[in-house]
PDB file of C-alpha atoms and ligand atoms in Angstrom:
ATOM      1  CA  MET E   1      79.822 114.466 116.248  1.00 95.00           C
ATOM      2  CA  LYS E   2      81.877 116.512 113.778  1.00 98.00           C
ATOM      3  CA  TYR E   3      84.487 114.911 111.533  1.00 98.00           C
ATOM      4  CA  PHE E   4      87.406 116.575 109.742  1.00 98.00           C
ATOM      5  CA  GLU E   5      88.077 114.633 106.536  1.00 98.00           C
ATOM      6  CA  SER E   6      91.780 115.172 105.881  1.00 98.00           C
ATOM      7  CA  HIS E   7      92.077 113.282 102.570  1.00 98.00           C
ATOM      8  CA  ALA E   8      89.428 112.849  99.871  1.00 98.00           C
ATOM      9  CA  HIS E   9      89.203 112.773  96.068  1.00 98.00           C
ATOM     10  CA  TYR E  10      85.717 114.067  95.216  1.00 98.00           C
ATOM     11  CA  ASP E  11      86.949 115.133  91.791  1.00 98.00           C
ATOM     12  CA  ASP E  12      87.166 111.398  90.955  1.00 98.00           C
ATOM     13  CA  ARG E  13      84.874 110.265  88.166  1.00 97.00           C
ATOM     14  CA  ARG E  14      83.269 107.716  90.494  1.00 98.00           C
ATOM     15  CA  PHE E  15      81.469 110.717  92.065  1.00 98.00           C
ATOM     16  CA  ARG E  16      80.252 112.039  88.711  1.00 97.00           C
ATOM     17  CA  GLU E  17      76.630 111.012  89.260  1.00 97.00           C
ATOM     18  CA  ASP E  18      76.007 112.215  92.815  1.00 97.00           C
ATOM     19  CA  ARG E  19      78.853 114.610  93.698  1.00 97.00           C
ATOM     20  CA  GLU E  20      76.500 117.583  94.190  1.00 96.00           C
ATOM     21  CA  GLU E  21      74.105 115.651  96.376  1.00 97.00           C
ATOM     22  CA  LEU E  22      76.915 114.281  98.547  1.00 98.00           C
ATOM     23  CA  LEU E  23      78.780 117.555  99.004  1.00 98.00           C
ATOM     24  CA  LYS E  24      75.734 119.764  99.361  1.00 98.00           C
ATOM     25  CA  GLU E  25      73.564 117.599 101.585  1.00 97.00           C
ATOM     26  CA  LEU E  26      74.549 114.082 102.574  1.00 98.00           C
ATOM     27  CA  LEU E  27      78.028 114.700 103.972  1.00 98.00           C
ATOM     28  CA  PRO E  28      77.201 117.815 106.032  1.00 98.00           C
ATOM     29  CA  ALA E  29      74.137 115.930 107.328  1.00 98.00           C
ATOM     30  CA  SER E  30      76.359 113.049 108.468  1.00 98.00           C
ATOM     31  CA  GLY E  31      78.578 115.367 110.526  1.00 98.00           C
ATOM     32  CA  VAL E  32      81.429 116.064 108.080  1.00 98.00           C
ATOM     33  CA  SER E  33      82.494 119.600 109.026  1.00 98.00           C
ATOM     34  CA  HIS E  34      85.594 119.970 106.802  1.00 98.00           C
ATOM     35  CA  ILE E  35      87.025 118.223 103.740  1.00 98.00           C
ATOM     36  CA  ILE E  36      90.438 118.585 102.193  1.00 98.00           C
ATOM     37  CA  ASN E  37      90.198 117.558  98.563  1.00 98.00           C
ATOM     38  CA  ILE E  38      93.566 116.328  97.387  1.00 98.00           C
ATOM     39  CA  GLY E  39      95.015 116.956  93.938  1.00 98.00           C
ATOM     40  CA  CYS E  40      96.865 114.178  92.082  1.00 98.00           C
ATOM     41  CA  ASP E  41      97.886 116.167  89.002  1.00 98.00           C
ATOM     42  CA  VAL E  42      97.417 119.725  87.740  1.00 98.00           C
ATOM     43  CA  LYS E  43      93.902 119.061  86.469  1.00 98.00           C
ATOM     44  CA  SER E  44      92.600 117.513  89.701  1.00 98.00           C
ATOM     45  CA  SER E  45      94.398 120.213  91.706  1.00 98.00           C
ATOM     46  CA  GLU E  46      92.511 122.837  89.683  1.00 98.00           C
ATOM     47  CA  MET E  47      89.280 120.965  90.241  1.00 98.00           C
ATOM     48  CA  SER E  48      90.011 120.802  93.983  1.00 98.00           C
ATOM     49  CA  VAL E  49      90.391 124.581  94.031  1.00 98.00           C
ATOM     50  CA  ARG E  50      87.110 125.019  92.122  1.00 98.00           C
ATOM     51  CA  MET E  51      85.335 122.785  94.655  1.00 98.00           C
ATOM     52  CA  ALA E  52      86.862 124.816  97.499  1.00 98.00           C
ATOM     53  CA  ASP E  53      85.489 127.963  95.836  1.00 98.00           C
ATOM     54  CA  LYS E  54      82.055 126.439  95.638  1.00 98.00           C
ATOM     55  CA  TYR E  55      81.715 124.964  99.141  1.00 98.00           C
ATOM     56  CA  ASP E  56      82.622 126.749 102.373  1.00 98.00           C
ATOM     57  CA  TYR E  57      83.709 123.568 104.166  1.00 98.00           C
ATOM     58  CA  ILE E  58      85.983 122.272 101.393  1.00 98.00           C
ATOM     59  CA  TYR E  59      89.701 123.098 101.158  1.00 99.00           C
ATOM     60  CA  ALA E  60      92.255 122.029  98.568  1.00 99.00           C
ATOM     61  CA  ALA E  61      95.709 120.471  98.385  1.00 99.00           C
ATOM     62  CA  VAL E  62      97.628 120.845  95.128  1.00 98.00           C
ATOM     63  CA  GLY E  63     100.345 118.531  93.870  1.00 98.00           C
ATOM     64  CA  VAL E  64     101.322 115.705  91.544  1.00 98.00           C
ATOM     65  CA  HIS E  65     101.033 112.117  92.797  1.00 98.00           C
ATOM     66  CA  PRO E  66     103.932 109.707  92.016  1.00 98.00           C
ATOM     67  CA  HIS E  67     101.666 107.821  89.565  1.00 97.00           C
ATOM     68  CA  GLU E  68     100.884 110.976  87.609  1.00 98.00           C
ATOM     69  CA  LEU E  69     104.337 112.348  86.823  1.00 98.00           C
ATOM     70  CA  TYR E  70     103.826 112.164  83.052  1.00 96.00           C
ATOM     71  CA  ASP E  71     104.633 115.637  81.732  1.00 92.00           C
ATOM     72  CA  MET E  72     106.504 117.115  84.635  1.00 98.00           C
ATOM     73  CA  SER E  73     108.526 120.243  84.002  1.00 98.00           C
ATOM     74  CA  SER E  74     109.407 123.462  85.762  1.00 98.00           C
ATOM     75  CA  GLN E  75     106.160 124.860  84.266  1.00 98.00           C
ATOM     76  CA  THR E  76     104.179 122.246  86.208  1.00 98.00           C
ATOM     77  CA  ILE E  77     105.769 123.472  89.421  1.00 98.00           C
ATOM     78  CA  GLU E  78     104.934 127.058  88.437  1.00 98.00           C
ATOM     79  CA  LYS E  79     101.292 126.085  87.824  1.00 98.00           C
ATOM     80  CA  LEU E  80     101.139 124.507  91.285  1.00 98.00           C
ATOM     81  CA  ARG E  81     102.774 127.582  92.794  1.00 98.00           C
ATOM     82  CA  LYS E  82     100.164 129.822  91.170  1.00 98.00           C
ATOM     83  CA  LEU E  83      97.348 127.585  92.475  1.00 98.00           C
ATOM     84  CA  SER E  84      98.884 127.544  95.957  1.00 98.00           C
ATOM     85  CA  GLU E  85      98.329 131.312  96.234  1.00 98.00           C
ATOM     86  CA  HIS E  86      94.574 130.705  96.488  1.00 98.00           C
ATOM     87  CA  LYS E  87      93.435 131.308 100.072  1.00 98.00           C
ATOM     88  CA  LYS E  88      91.776 127.881 100.404  1.00 98.00           C
ATOM     89  CA  VAL E  89      94.806 125.897  99.250  1.00 98.00           C
ATOM     90  CA  VAL E  90      96.067 124.503 102.549  1.00 98.00           C
ATOM     91  CA  ALA E  91      98.737 121.959 101.510  1.00 99.00           C
ATOM     92  CA  ILE E  92     101.046 120.679  98.791  1.00 98.00           C
ATOM     93  CA  GLY E  93     100.007 117.126  97.952  1.00 97.00           C
ATOM     94  CA  GLU E  94      99.670 114.454  97.373  1.00 98.00           C
ATOM     95  CA  ILE E  95     103.327 113.972  96.641  1.00 98.00           C
ATOM     96  CA  GLY E  96     105.754 111.168  97.374  1.00 98.00           C
ATOM     97  CA  LEU E  97     107.020 107.810  96.166  1.00 98.00           C
ATOM     98  CA  ASP E  98     105.286 104.652  94.988  1.00 98.00           C
ATOM     99  CA  TYR E  99     107.557 101.635  94.517  1.00 98.00           C
ATOM    100  CA  HIS E 100     104.612  99.221  94.412  1.00 96.00           C
ATOM    101  CA  TYR E 101     103.370 100.262  90.978  1.00 93.00           C
ATOM    102  CA  ASP E 102     106.630 101.871  89.834  1.00 94.00           C
ATOM    103  CA  THR E 103     104.672 103.803  87.193  1.00 95.00           C
ATOM    104  CA  HIS E 104     107.779 105.962  86.751  1.00 97.00           C
ATOM    105  CA  PRO E 105     111.478 105.219  87.354  1.00 98.00           C
ATOM    106  CA  ARG E 106     112.391 105.603  91.027  1.00 98.00           C
ATOM    107  CA  GLU E 107     115.108 108.181  90.431  1.00 98.00           C
ATOM    108  CA  TYR E 108     112.616 110.310  88.473  1.00 98.00           C
ATOM    109  CA  GLN E 109     110.002 109.931  91.244  1.00 98.00           C
ATOM    110  CA  ARG E 110     112.559 111.054  93.856  1.00 98.00           C
ATOM    111  CA  PHE E 111     113.540 114.066  91.748  1.00 98.00           C
ATOM    112  CA  TRP E 112     109.966 115.385  91.437  1.00 98.00           C
ATOM    113  CA  PHE E 113     109.195 114.570  95.065  1.00 98.00           C
ATOM    114  CA  ILE E 114     112.131 116.759  96.111  1.00 98.00           C
ATOM    115  CA  GLN E 115     111.040 119.581  93.767  1.00 98.00           C
ATOM    116  CA  GLN E 116     107.539 119.554  95.263  1.00 98.00           C
ATOM    117  CA  LEU E 117     108.924 119.493  98.818  1.00 98.00           C
ATOM    118  CA  ARG E 118     110.865 122.632  97.839  1.00 98.00           C
ATOM    119  CA  LEU E 119     107.633 124.213  96.684  1.00 98.00           C
ATOM    120  CA  ALA E 120     106.173 123.454 100.128  1.00 98.00           C
ATOM    121  CA  GLU E 121     109.213 125.040 101.780  1.00 98.00           C
ATOM    122  CA  GLU E 122     108.898 128.140  99.608  1.00 98.00           C
ATOM    123  CA  THR E 123     105.156 128.556 100.100  1.00 98.00           C
ATOM    124  CA  GLY E 124     105.258 127.638 103.794  1.00 98.00           C
ATOM    125  CA  LEU E 125     102.422 125.132 103.284  1.00 98.00           C
ATOM    126  CA  PRO E 126     102.290 121.708 104.967  1.00 98.00           C
ATOM    127  CA  VAL E 127     102.573 118.579 102.785  1.00 98.00           C
ATOM    128  CA  VAL E 128     100.386 115.538 102.160  1.00 98.00           C
ATOM    129  CA  ILE E 129     102.628 112.536 101.568  1.00 98.00           C
ATOM    130  CA  HIS E 130     101.884 109.360  99.602  1.00 98.00           C
ATOM    131  CA  SER E 131     104.335 106.523 100.231  1.00 98.00           C
ATOM    132  CA  ARG E 132     103.912 102.916  99.169  1.00 97.00           C
ATOM    133  CA  GLU E 133     106.634 100.304  99.639  1.00 97.00           C
ATOM    134  CA  ALA E 134     109.063 103.210  99.793  1.00 98.00           C
ATOM    135  CA  SER E 135     109.104 103.943 103.537  1.00 98.00           C
ATOM    136  CA  GLN E 136     112.809 104.486 104.049  1.00 98.00           C
ATOM    137  CA  ASP E 137     113.428 106.599 100.927  1.00 98.00           C
ATOM    138  CA  THR E 138     110.374 108.730 101.727  1.00 98.00           C
ATOM    139  CA  PHE E 139     111.550 109.266 105.294  1.00 98.00           C
ATOM    140  CA  ASP E 140     115.141 110.085 104.285  1.00 98.00           C
ATOM    141  CA  ILE E 141     114.084 112.591 101.626  1.00 98.00           C
ATOM    142  CA  ILE E 142     111.695 114.359 104.008  1.00 98.00           C
ATOM    143  CA  GLU E 143     114.312 114.394 106.765  1.00 98.00           C
ATOM    144  CA  ARG E 144     116.821 116.026 104.393  1.00 98.00           C
ATOM    145  CA  SER E 145     114.261 118.679 103.393  1.00 98.00           C
ATOM    146  CA  LYS E 146     113.266 121.631 105.558  1.00 98.00           C
ATOM    147  CA  VAL E 147     109.589 120.629 105.607  1.00 98.00           C
ATOM    148  CA  ARG E 148     108.393 119.760 109.114  1.00 98.00           C
ATOM    149  CA  ARG E 149     104.609 119.895 108.866  1.00 98.00           C
ATOM    150  CA  GLY E 150     102.145 117.657 107.117  1.00 98.00           C
ATOM    151  CA  SER E 151     100.268 114.392 106.918  1.00 98.00           C
ATOM    152  CA  ILE E 152     101.843 111.027 106.153  1.00 98.00           C
ATOM    153  CA  HIS E 153      98.713 109.869 104.399  1.00 98.00           C
ATOM    154  CA  CYS E 154      97.412 106.288 104.610  1.00 97.00           C
ATOM    155  CA  TYR E 155     100.428 105.471 106.739  1.00 97.00           C
ATOM    156  CA  SER E 156     101.789 101.964 106.144  1.00 96.00           C
ATOM    157  CA  GLY E 157     105.231 102.019 107.802  1.00 96.00           C
ATOM    158  CA  SER E 158     106.424 100.751 111.175  1.00 97.00           C
ATOM    159  CA  ALA E 159     105.428 102.082 114.598  1.00 98.00           C
ATOM    160  CA  GLU E 160     109.087 103.062 115.142  1.00 98.00           C
ATOM    161  CA  MET E 161     109.136 105.220 112.019  1.00 98.00           C
ATOM    162  CA  ALA E 162     105.733 106.750 112.887  1.00 98.00           C
ATOM    163  CA  LYS E 163     107.234 107.900 116.191  1.00 98.00           C
ATOM    164  CA  ASP E 164     110.172 109.442 114.299  1.00 98.00           C
ATOM    165  CA  TYR E 165     107.770 111.314 112.009  1.00 98.00           C
ATOM    166  CA  VAL E 166     105.875 112.598 115.032  1.00 98.00           C
ATOM    167  CA  LYS E 167     109.150 113.723 116.606  1.00 98.00           C
ATOM    168  CA  MET E 168     109.911 115.683 113.423  1.00 98.00           C
ATOM    169  CA  GLY E 169     106.503 117.385 113.673  1.00 98.00           C
ATOM    170  CA  PHE E 170     104.374 115.355 111.246  1.00 98.00           C
ATOM    171  CA  HIS E 171     100.901 113.890 111.610  1.00 98.00           C
ATOM    172  CA  ILE E 172      99.948 110.332 110.723  1.00 98.00           C
ATOM    173  CA  GLY E 173      96.923 109.850 108.458  1.00 98.00           C
ATOM    174  CA  VAL E 174      94.747 106.899 109.504  1.00 98.00           C
ATOM    175  CA  GLY E 175      91.918 105.642 107.301  1.00 98.00           C
ATOM    176  CA  GLY E 176      89.787 102.608 106.511  1.00 97.00           C
ATOM    177  CA  VAL E 177      92.718 100.186 106.564  1.00 97.00           C
ATOM    178  CA  VAL E 178      92.716 100.347 110.396  1.00 97.00           C
ATOM    179  CA  THR E 179      89.341  98.540 110.390  1.00 97.00           C
ATOM    180  CA  PHE E 180      90.567  95.597 108.299  1.00 96.00           C
ATOM    181  CA  PRO E 181      91.114  92.291 110.136  1.00 93.00           C
ATOM    182  CA  ASN E 182      94.777  92.148 108.991  1.00 92.00           C
ATOM    183  CA  ALA E 183      95.578  95.692 110.154  1.00 95.00           C
ATOM    184  CA  LYS E 184      97.898  94.569 112.971  1.00 96.00           C
ATOM    185  CA  LYS E 185     100.748  96.874 111.944  1.00 97.00           C
ATOM    186  CA  LEU E 186      98.562  99.970 111.710  1.00 98.00           C
ATOM    187  CA  VAL E 187      96.909  99.143 115.050  1.00 98.00           C
ATOM    188  CA  GLU E 188     100.408  99.109 116.587  1.00 98.00           C
ATOM    189  CA  VAL E 189     101.077 102.504 115.015  1.00 98.00           C
ATOM    190  CA  VAL E 190      97.888 103.963 116.521  1.00 98.00           C
ATOM    191  CA  GLU E 191      98.862 102.519 119.910  1.00 98.00           C
ATOM    192  CA  ALA E 192     102.389 103.938 119.678  1.00 98.00           C
ATOM    193  CA  ILE E 193     101.692 107.587 118.824  1.00 98.00           C
ATOM    194  CA  PRO E 194      99.702 110.239 120.697  1.00 98.00           C
ATOM    195  CA  ILE E 195      96.151 110.936 119.579  1.00 98.00           C
ATOM    196  CA  GLU E 196      97.287 114.553 119.034  1.00 98.00           C
ATOM    197  CA  SER E 197      99.368 113.317 116.068  1.00 98.00           C
ATOM    198  CA  ILE E 198      96.581 111.445 114.283  1.00 98.00           C
ATOM    199  CA  LEU E 199      94.452 112.716 111.390  1.00 98.00           C
ATOM    200  CA  ILE E 200      91.424 110.820 110.139  1.00 98.00           C
ATOM    201  CA  GLU E 201      90.897 110.296 106.423  1.00 98.00           C
ATOM    202  CA  THR E 202      89.035 108.137 103.943  1.00 98.00           C
ATOM    203  CA  ASP E 203      91.078 108.502 100.709  1.00 98.00           C
ATOM    204  CA  CYS E 204      87.662 108.118  99.078  1.00 98.00           C
ATOM    205  CA  PRO E 205      86.573 106.765  96.623  1.00 98.00           C
ATOM    206  CA  TYR E 206      89.227 104.184  97.620  1.00 95.00           C
ATOM    207  CA  LEU E 207      89.736 102.066 100.752  1.00 93.00           C
ATOM    208  CA  ALA E 208      86.258 101.892 102.281  1.00 95.00           C
ATOM    209  CA  PRO E 209      86.421 100.677 105.889  1.00 95.00           C
ATOM    210  CA  ALA E 210      84.699  97.559 107.219  1.00 93.00           C
ATOM    211  CA  PRO E 211      81.692  97.023 107.027  1.00 94.00           C
ATOM    212  CA  ASN E 212      81.658  98.737 103.608  1.00 94.00           C
ATOM    213  CA  ARG E 213      84.930  97.311 102.329  1.00 94.00           C
ATOM    214  CA  GLY E 214      85.008  96.981  98.535  1.00 93.00           C
ATOM    215  CA  LYS E 215      82.274  99.573  97.959  1.00 96.00           C
ATOM    216  CA  ARG E 216      82.838 103.143  96.847  1.00 97.00           C
ATOM    217  CA  ASN E 217      84.036 105.078  99.865  1.00 98.00           C
ATOM    218  CA  ASP E 218      82.915 108.507 101.035  1.00 98.00           C
ATOM    219  CA  SER E 219      83.481 110.680 104.107  1.00 98.00           C
ATOM    220  CA  SER E 220      80.348 109.454 105.900  1.00 98.00           C
ATOM    221  CA  ASN E 221      82.424 106.303 106.588  1.00 98.00           C
ATOM    222  CA  LEU E 222      84.783 108.290 108.845  1.00 98.00           C
ATOM    223  CA  LYS E 223      82.678 107.155 111.785  1.00 98.00           C
ATOM    224  CA  TYR E 224      84.032 103.592 111.417  1.00 98.00           C
ATOM    225  CA  VAL E 225      87.607 104.869 111.424  1.00 98.00           C
ATOM    226  CA  VAL E 226      86.872 106.966 114.524  1.00 98.00           C
ATOM    227  CA  GLU E 227      85.216 104.018 116.308  1.00 98.00           C
ATOM    228  CA  LYS E 228      88.229 101.799 115.670  1.00 98.00           C
ATOM    229  CA  ILE E 229      90.744 104.421 116.833  1.00 98.00           C
ATOM    230  CA  ALA E 230      88.584 105.002 119.939  1.00 98.00           C
ATOM    231  CA  GLU E 231      88.653 101.279 120.695  1.00 98.00           C
ATOM    232  CA  ILE E 232      92.455 101.087 120.306  1.00 98.00           C
ATOM    233  CA  LYS E 233      93.084 104.237 122.359  1.00 98.00           C
ATOM    234  CA  GLY E 234      90.478 103.555 125.054  1.00 98.00           C
ATOM    235  CA  LEU E 235      88.737 106.859 124.308  1.00 98.00           C
ATOM    236  CA  THR E 236      85.154 107.666 123.344  1.00 98.00           C
ATOM    237  CA  PRO E 237      84.423 108.178 119.640  1.00 98.00           C
ATOM    238  CA  GLU E 238      83.315 111.734 120.530  1.00 98.00           C
ATOM    239  CA  LYS E 239      86.736 112.476 121.985  1.00 98.00           C
ATOM    240  CA  VAL E 240      88.564 110.994 118.973  1.00 98.00           C
ATOM    241  CA  ALA E 241      86.448 113.007 116.526  1.00 98.00           C
ATOM    242  CA  GLU E 242      86.988 116.178 118.551  1.00 98.00           C
ATOM    243  CA  ILE E 243      90.756 115.811 118.975  1.00 98.00           C
ATOM    244  CA  THR E 244      91.445 114.766 115.374  1.00 98.00           C
ATOM    245  CA  LYS E 245      89.356 117.712 114.181  1.00 98.00           C
ATOM    246  CA  LYS E 246      91.431 120.083 116.278  1.00 98.00           C
ATOM    247  CA  ASN E 247      94.652 118.420 115.023  1.00 98.00           C
ATOM    248  CA  ALA E 248      93.643 119.036 111.406  1.00 98.00           C
ATOM    249  CA  GLU E 249      92.463 122.593 112.082  1.00 98.00           C
ATOM    250  CA  ASP E 250      95.779 123.436 113.764  1.00 98.00           C
ATOM    251  CA  LEU E 251      97.776 121.875 110.929  1.00 98.00           C
ATOM    252  CA  PHE E 252      95.878 123.093 107.879  1.00 98.00           C
ATOM    253  CA  LEU E 253      93.719 126.060 108.827  1.00 98.00           C
ATOM    254  CA  LYS E 254      95.966 128.221 111.027  1.00 92.00           C
TER     255      LYS E 254
HETATM  256 NI1   NI X   1      94.870 109.948  98.005  1.00 96.01          NI
END
């Protein structure tokens, strides 16, 4: 089976010791055919691009996460724009709103979310969206923008809203959370939307699926996410891996 990892953070310091070994050998050997490494600030976006340069099967997303909006300015946007010209930069992200941690004032978060959506419009790239306890504001801001392609990463909203995102043209990112015993809401989401609108992701090093919950996550755990989606959808894991791979290729690589 081949897996398309749509959301990973291999630049994270928790991979400092064995990053090379994982990316060079272990992950390809466990069937991971593609990885999108997601930037959270300018530095990690640059590192994502360097990793994409180094490994054929790695691609990069560039953007500033709502936690990391410390020194935002028009120069930051220009740096991201410059990075986005690289041929292996396939998305603007992760960008969005986080009202759980509220690291930055909400108005300020919304402002820089809108600026980065504009960058996606201007570059024609899809987006990777982070939204925590901010479902309605995230949805409204995206709906008012012209962006109609991307992943709603680690989706945590309602099934109703997921269907509205799909109608607008977006994909729903499903990761380890779907394997947790209390994942009722996300299971309903997976039931409600077509398999053609689902992307698989780990968000590693975070959010390891059962049975590895609590440990450092990596893309070899995608098989547990695929198994769970297969069970919910009444499909074989092979079919889920194949369709979600095609979904991600169509979204990011065409
Ligand atoms: Ni992430």
